[in-house]
Amino acid sequence: MNTRREFIKKSMLLSGAAGLSNFLPESIQRAMAINPAPGSTYLDAEHVVFLMQENRSFDHCFGALRGVRGFNDPRAFKLANGYPVWCQTDAAGKTYSPFRLNLNDTKVTWMGSLPHSRTDQVDANNNGEYDQWLKAKSPRDPKYKHMPLTLGYYNREDLPFNYAMADAFTVCDQSFCSAMTSTWPNRLFFWTGTIRNAKTGFGHIRNDLKPGEETYKTFPERLEENNISWRVYQNDLSSGGGYIGEERSWLANFGCNPLEWFEKYNVKFSARYVKGLKVQADKLHSEIAVINRKLGEAAPASAAFSKLNKDLTIKKEVLATAEHDLQMWNEHSFNKLSQQDKNLHQKAFTKNVLDPNHNQLDQLDYNGGQVQRKVTVPKGDLFYQFRKDVNEGKLSTVSWLTPPQNYSDHPSAPWYGSWYVSEILDILTKNPEVWKKTIFVVTYDENDGYFDHIPPFLPPDLSKKDTGACSKGIETESEFIRMNHELAKGISKKQAREAAIGLGYRVPMIIASPWSRGGQVCSEVFDHTSSLQFLEGFINKKFNKNIREENISTWRRTICGDLTSAFKPFDGKKLEDLPFLNRDKYIEKIYSAQFKQDPSGFKEVRNKDFSQNLQEEGVRTSCALPYELYFDGNLGAGGKSFEVKMTAGDKLFGQLAAGCPFNVYAPTILKNWRYAVSAGDTLNAAWPLSKFDKGNYFIKAHGPNGFYREFAGNAQDPKLLINCKYEIVNGKATGNISIHLTNLSAQEGLTLEITDHAYGAMPIMKILKRNKISETPSAEILVINLKNSFGWYDFSIKVKGNSVFEKRYAGHVETGKESVSDPYMGKLKG
């Protein structure tokens, strides 16, 4: 193995980091040059800005990015047929693997979205077998049915700004959406911590809400009650309608502000909603007048008269409702609201009404090669009020932005969203005093129909036997949608699914701030409730409050972190300089792509040729994580069962220690189990050998950040206890692995073969002496030095003469200090 200095230098060269200043957008270069006070931390921030974009999976966007758990993942899940997880088979028996879509030279961004309803999201997971992606996510458009579009991905050439942000700040590669379903439920988690109304018991697992319908508490209400400033920015609302032609897709908020659905925010007082009511009432008056005229001309006993009379009754009823609503939703009624309720409405629905060109469209003419083209664009400033508040020093403590459809990154619209993100960063960094005090979080609500290779962590169904377990105090019933709930909602039996709500699939997340600079990767498990957990801690510590989002379940709080591991104190060091996107130029490029060819980079996998080289080589700095994880397995007493012990330790990191989820599989019998272990706790599980084929147990366990265990054997296993621990000196982890070995057999010596699978370490042969019967069993300790692999390990232990027995351990030893992403994944070996 090279020296650490040489290793990092080699990695930077392979990653293309040298000379990045030639490629980074101006906004990012400016952000890198604005420094907060040395020694300051994220708690010195004064503003937190959230942007949730639409419908992209992590692999789809960043599977090719250097130093993240992407397409080179060396310990990825394997399907029941033995194929790597990304080699998916369609209904015709053809197998495909990920392929580049090419954003600029094909028309893929104009081909629409893939299926992403509750039904097909659950079906793709297939009860944890994870092998139905091509069948569940087949394109809706018959022209594209033959394409394995779910496996399509973009790389740095396609998304240069997104990759530049990841290289400049912190990208989170274990960030999962909250629910295995579509947009609105995931946004409910982002803003409220749940999809379930505790009073009614029902959960909104589908996009089934109406304006002003829901009644449970949201997080902005908690901010308002505690006098914490907040605001939601959008150009205009979705509720109320009234848009013509392309106006909605360029100017409305695409239904991305779920506060419109909550009664407390009184969205029907909005000018757009009232205007819609007036338009509806005027139209109904005209239609009723026409019907009355026709009734006067029709024969009273005729079928035409009967039909007209029926239509008249319906329209009068609708008109009465509209006129009642007009009496209710007016300025006079609004003035009767409490000041807090007025604040909720005004802050939740902040719009660009002061912009002289608000809600107007313009036309951009440009030369598209041999053709003169025209494209619609907003005439006004989509960030008018946000820009004004930033420039005037009036930015709130917490802000959310919700874009129009065409800037949301949703596959139903062309990918103009990169400009939207760029513009937010541009606005924030143009005022250095604001950027010094700001945290900007960009994430996505769900994956659309796009594949991600890491199966999400799910809760065990504690109402059923043999599905897994949780630490004491963790409930999971609130994390399930039951069949009777589905049917009660009117879902057909064909579409209804009883399953865990989530977690859903991985989505991109980038955290940009002065305390998350440097192109790091953070690999703690997050979901959308992590943002709320972050706000809890940030606000409570900064303002001495006691805010707690009661909607977040104990299961989610156990397995999902609070984002704080993505930050580090600013040490005053000047970072290596790693052009804002011009809106019109960017739109021209994306608009022109619709005239290009269909994507064609996919090809069938034949002869089990699973080789792929899709991810950039190299590593990046990895954030220190609060994981102290142990997972060991041995034959039970009597040799009739296989037993595992899993622990989320709290000795190394104390109150910061994180709980952990584990996905456990028995591939030979197609069975899986889910576990959630609280920090400081241990869970035990056991399976009779009779469960397994011919009594040969084969167990795999996956945890966060490449944590992996694999155990194989049978009743003839050597009487050998193996425990994989961390080497601890003076209460701190050294970064090495400590293997505790105890020979309880009758053999005087067992010959152990320890083989490294990834990091260039030489094989180890060790003769393990027998414990004397008269002595208390004591372990021999073998330390595996991981200095040259930056704390990463992947090794197997076998016993000479036994072809079945094997234990494999892989993962990363956390020491409380930042490290380096998996060098084997980065294709960097000694």
XYZ file of C-alpha atoms in Angstrom, residues 39-357:
319
model
C -13.642 27.802 15.089
C -17.282 28.500 14.300
C -19.687 25.588 13.828
C -23.005 24.983 12.150
C -24.626 26.256 15.361
C -23.295 29.712 14.433
C -25.523 29.688 11.364
C -28.535 31.997 11.392
C -30.373 30.713 8.341
C -31.316 27.219 7.142
C -32.677 27.027 3.598
C -34.326 23.866 2.242
C -35.045 22.961 -1.359
C -36.718 19.645 -2.120
C -36.610 18.774 -5.805
C -38.562 16.030 -7.556
C -38.242 12.377 -8.464
C -34.642 11.252 -8.918
C -32.845 8.315 -7.337
C -29.310 8.507 -5.992
C -27.837 6.062 -8.515
C -29.685 7.820 -11.334
C -27.952 11.113 -10.435
C -24.792 10.208 -8.520
C -24.113 6.499 -8.998
C -21.184 7.522 -11.225
C -19.762 10.114 -8.797
C -16.318 9.524 -7.307
C -16.124 8.361 -3.705
C -19.793 7.594 -2.996
C -21.538 4.236 -2.649
C -22.468 3.977 -6.294
C -21.942 1.602 -9.184
C -18.582 0.304 -7.910
C -20.042 -0.771 -4.563
C -17.987 -3.910 -3.796
C -20.455 -5.386 -1.323
C -23.717 -4.678 -3.086
C -26.777 -6.815 -2.504
C -27.029 -9.941 -4.659
C -30.275 -11.192 -6.137
C -31.654 -14.662 -5.494
C -30.370 -15.804 -8.906
C -26.844 -14.790 -7.898
C -26.784 -11.747 -10.188
C -25.492 -8.388 -8.902
C -28.379 -6.198 -7.782
C -28.128 -3.869 -10.794
C -28.544 -6.716 -13.297
C -32.325 -6.747 -13.495
C -34.437 -9.069 -15.658
C -37.569 -8.009 -17.535
C -40.799 -9.887 -18.281
C -39.281 -11.351 -21.450
C -36.352 -12.842 -19.530
C -33.820 -10.295 -20.801
C -31.306 -8.912 -18.307
C -29.958 -5.357 -18.386
C -27.557 -3.316 -16.282
C -27.233 0.462 -15.749
C -26.512 2.575 -18.824
C -25.881 6.258 -19.425
C -28.868 8.241 -20.665
C -26.958 11.271 -22.040
C -28.936 14.391 -21.168
C -27.748 16.589 -24.039
C -27.401 14.248 -27.021
C -30.650 12.305 -26.582
C -34.203 13.419 -25.922
C -34.483 11.449 -22.683
C -35.389 14.503 -20.595
C -38.420 14.979 -22.849
C -39.693 11.386 -22.580
C -41.695 11.721 -19.359
C -41.611 10.008 -16.000
C -41.678 6.317 -15.135
C -44.248 4.604 -12.897
C -43.791 5.684 -9.276
C -47.036 4.937 -7.481
C -47.308 3.093 -4.178
C -48.155 -0.097 -6.056
C -45.134 -0.301 -8.357
C -42.722 1.061 -5.731
C -43.652 -1.815 -3.419
C -43.628 -4.299 -6.295
C -40.098 -3.326 -7.361
C -38.867 -4.151 -3.855
C -40.688 -7.512 -4.013
C -40.634 -8.272 -0.293
C -36.916 -7.590 -0.111
C -35.905 -9.774 -3.058
C -35.401 -6.526 -5.002
C -35.643 -8.116 -8.436
C -38.778 -6.685 -10.064
C -37.575 -3.272 -11.178
C -37.860 -3.793 -14.924
C -41.297 -5.368 -14.594
C -42.725 -2.852 -12.121
C -41.159 0.210 -13.750
C -41.821 -0.485 -17.423
C -42.334 2.850 -19.279
C -45.955 3.903 -19.728
C -45.420 5.096 -23.303
C -45.671 2.104 -25.693
C -42.865 3.598 -27.831
C -40.406 3.114 -24.970
C -41.629 -0.195 -23.523
C -38.563 -2.011 -24.876
C -36.185 0.326 -23.029
C -34.917 -0.517 -19.502
C -35.201 3.165 -18.611
C -35.349 2.541 -14.866
C -31.646 1.587 -15.055
C -30.668 4.783 -16.860
C -28.280 7.180 -15.132
C -26.497 10.485 -15.691
C -22.840 11.332 -15.160
C -20.687 14.432 -14.784
C -21.032 15.377 -18.469
C -24.810 15.411 -18.113
C -25.059 17.150 -14.727
C -21.931 19.312 -14.410
C -23.450 21.733 -11.901
C -24.798 18.963 -9.646
C -21.437 17.206 -9.663
C -19.645 20.488 -9.011
C -21.828 21.053 -5.941
C -21.046 17.554 -4.698
C -17.322 18.189 -5.200
C -17.499 21.468 -3.330
C -19.743 20.557 -0.396
C -21.058 17.406 1.296
C -23.009 14.761 -0.580
C -25.023 12.270 1.490
C -24.983 8.773 0.023
C -27.199 7.034 2.600
C -30.121 9.454 2.340
C -33.382 7.610 1.704
C -36.772 9.052 0.933
C -39.228 8.444 3.743
C -41.920 6.433 1.993
C -41.904 3.777 -0.699
C -44.414 5.673 -2.796
C -44.972 8.922 -4.670
C -44.422 12.645 -4.072
C -47.002 13.915 -1.603
C -46.446 11.341 1.167
C -42.719 12.032 1.064
C -43.303 15.768 1.281
C -45.610 15.207 4.240
C -42.712 13.485 6.018
C -40.436 16.407 5.101
C -42.781 19.015 6.600
C -44.553 17.082 9.349
C -42.615 13.903 10.191
C -45.492 11.581 9.302
C -48.229 10.754 6.821
C -50.635 9.614 9.510
C -53.355 11.581 11.270
C -53.301 10.154 14.784
C -56.996 10.934 15.315
C -58.307 9.224 12.173
C -55.598 6.557 12.034
C -55.377 6.844 8.257
C -52.143 7.545 6.442
C -51.761 9.339 3.129
C -49.666 6.746 1.301
C -50.814 8.099 -2.069
C -51.331 11.555 -3.596
C -54.861 11.822 -2.212
C -55.128 15.173 -0.393
C -57.331 18.170 -1.108
C -56.758 21.851 -0.218
C -57.363 22.578 3.466
C -58.339 18.981 4.232
C -55.808 17.708 6.789
C -55.756 18.660 10.468
C -52.684 17.269 12.232
C -49.813 19.530 13.261
C -46.970 20.538 10.944
C -43.450 21.658 11.818
C -43.907 25.311 10.764
C -46.690 25.556 13.342
C -44.196 24.526 16.008
C -41.829 27.243 14.764
C -44.602 29.825 14.880
C -45.598 28.808 18.414
C -41.979 29.289 19.517
C -41.474 32.657 17.756
C -38.876 31.243 15.349
C -38.959 33.081 12.034
C -39.781 31.004 8.957
C -41.139 31.392 5.451
C -42.061 29.324 2.393
C -41.234 30.898 -0.961
C -42.966 30.045 -4.227
C -43.875 32.022 -7.286
C -47.543 31.106 -6.893
C -49.825 28.383 -5.537
C -51.369 25.305 -7.107
C -54.711 25.491 -5.294
C -57.313 27.541 -7.093
C -56.262 26.883 -10.660
C -56.957 29.498 -13.273
C -53.776 28.872 -15.233
C -53.880 28.924 -19.016
C -51.686 26.927 -21.388
C -48.114 26.633 -20.136
C -48.602 29.001 -17.205
C -49.011 26.311 -14.547
C -45.801 24.441 -15.436
C -43.705 27.644 -15.420
C -45.364 29.670 -12.645
C -47.203 27.510 -10.054
C -45.547 25.540 -7.241
C -46.381 22.102 -8.724
C -48.173 21.057 -5.541
C -44.785 20.967 -3.819
C -45.957 22.998 -0.814
C -48.039 20.534 1.238
C -49.125 23.282 3.616
C -51.846 23.972 1.043
C -53.503 20.742 2.191
C -53.680 21.641 5.878
C -56.726 23.343 7.352
C -54.664 25.509 9.696
C -53.083 27.438 6.803
C -56.368 28.525 5.221
C -55.165 28.297 1.633
C -58.641 29.215 0.391
C -58.042 32.814 1.476
C -55.394 33.093 -1.230
C -56.122 35.473 -4.101
C -55.768 32.662 -6.642
C -58.285 30.453 -4.894
C -60.815 33.288 -4.478
C -60.315 34.296 -8.096
C -60.980 30.721 -9.136
C -64.211 30.699 -7.147
C -65.341 33.919 -8.841
C -64.536 32.551 -12.279
C -66.407 29.361 -11.433
C -69.446 31.297 -10.131
C -69.575 33.573 -13.195
C -69.311 30.576 -15.513
C -72.067 28.737 -13.670
C -74.366 31.777 -13.843
C -73.880 31.872 -17.625
C -74.417 28.124 -18.002
C -77.553 28.222 -15.846
C -78.952 31.067 -17.963
C -78.361 28.993 -21.118
C -80.077 25.947 -19.580
C -83.065 28.041 -18.480
C -83.397 29.377 -22.026
C -83.294 25.847 -23.451
C -85.809 24.618 -20.898
C -88.221 27.279 -22.118
C -87.869 25.916 -25.632
C -88.098 22.184 -24.797
C -91.245 20.120 -24.451
C -91.893 19.545 -20.710
C -92.416 15.781 -21.119
C -89.430 15.211 -23.413
C -86.174 13.410 -22.563
C -84.269 16.600 -23.444
C -86.298 18.550 -20.851
C -85.572 15.909 -18.203
C -81.838 15.968 -18.924
C -81.701 19.772 -18.892
C -83.578 19.864 -15.590
C -81.128 17.391 -14.063
C -78.144 19.439 -15.296
C -79.748 22.579 -13.903
C -80.120 21.010 -10.441
C -76.467 19.935 -10.376
C -75.162 23.317 -11.524
C -77.299 25.163 -8.992
C -75.894 22.985 -6.221
C -72.325 23.670 -7.367
C -73.089 27.384 -7.669
C -74.536 27.451 -4.154
C -71.315 25.883 -2.851
C -69.156 28.383 -4.750
C -71.192 31.352 -3.506
C -71.092 30.006 0.037
C -67.318 29.719 -0.229
C -67.083 33.274 -1.586
C -68.943 34.469 1.504
C -66.568 32.484 3.691
C -63.177 33.066 2.018
C -62.961 36.836 1.845
C -60.963 39.662 3.391
C -63.541 40.284 6.086
C -63.345 36.680 7.277
C -59.547 36.671 7.043
C -59.368 39.681 9.360
C -61.261 37.690 11.997
C -58.460 35.125 12.207
C -56.041 35.185 15.132
C -52.689 36.809 14.441
C -51.011 33.419 14.609
C -53.341 31.984 11.971
C -52.772 35.028 9.766
C -49.035 34.515 10.146
C -49.322 30.858 9.185
C -51.175 31.752 5.998
C -48.938 34.636 4.963
C -45.651 32.899 5.709
C -46.649 29.578 4.153
C -47.761 31.184 0.913
C -45.149 33.875 0.296
C -45.365 34.758 -3.415
C -43.714 37.171 -5.824
C -46.705 39.500 -5.987
C -44.520 42.635 -5.794
C -42.733 41.689 -9.013
C -44.152 43.862 -11.840
C -43.966 40.855 -14.174
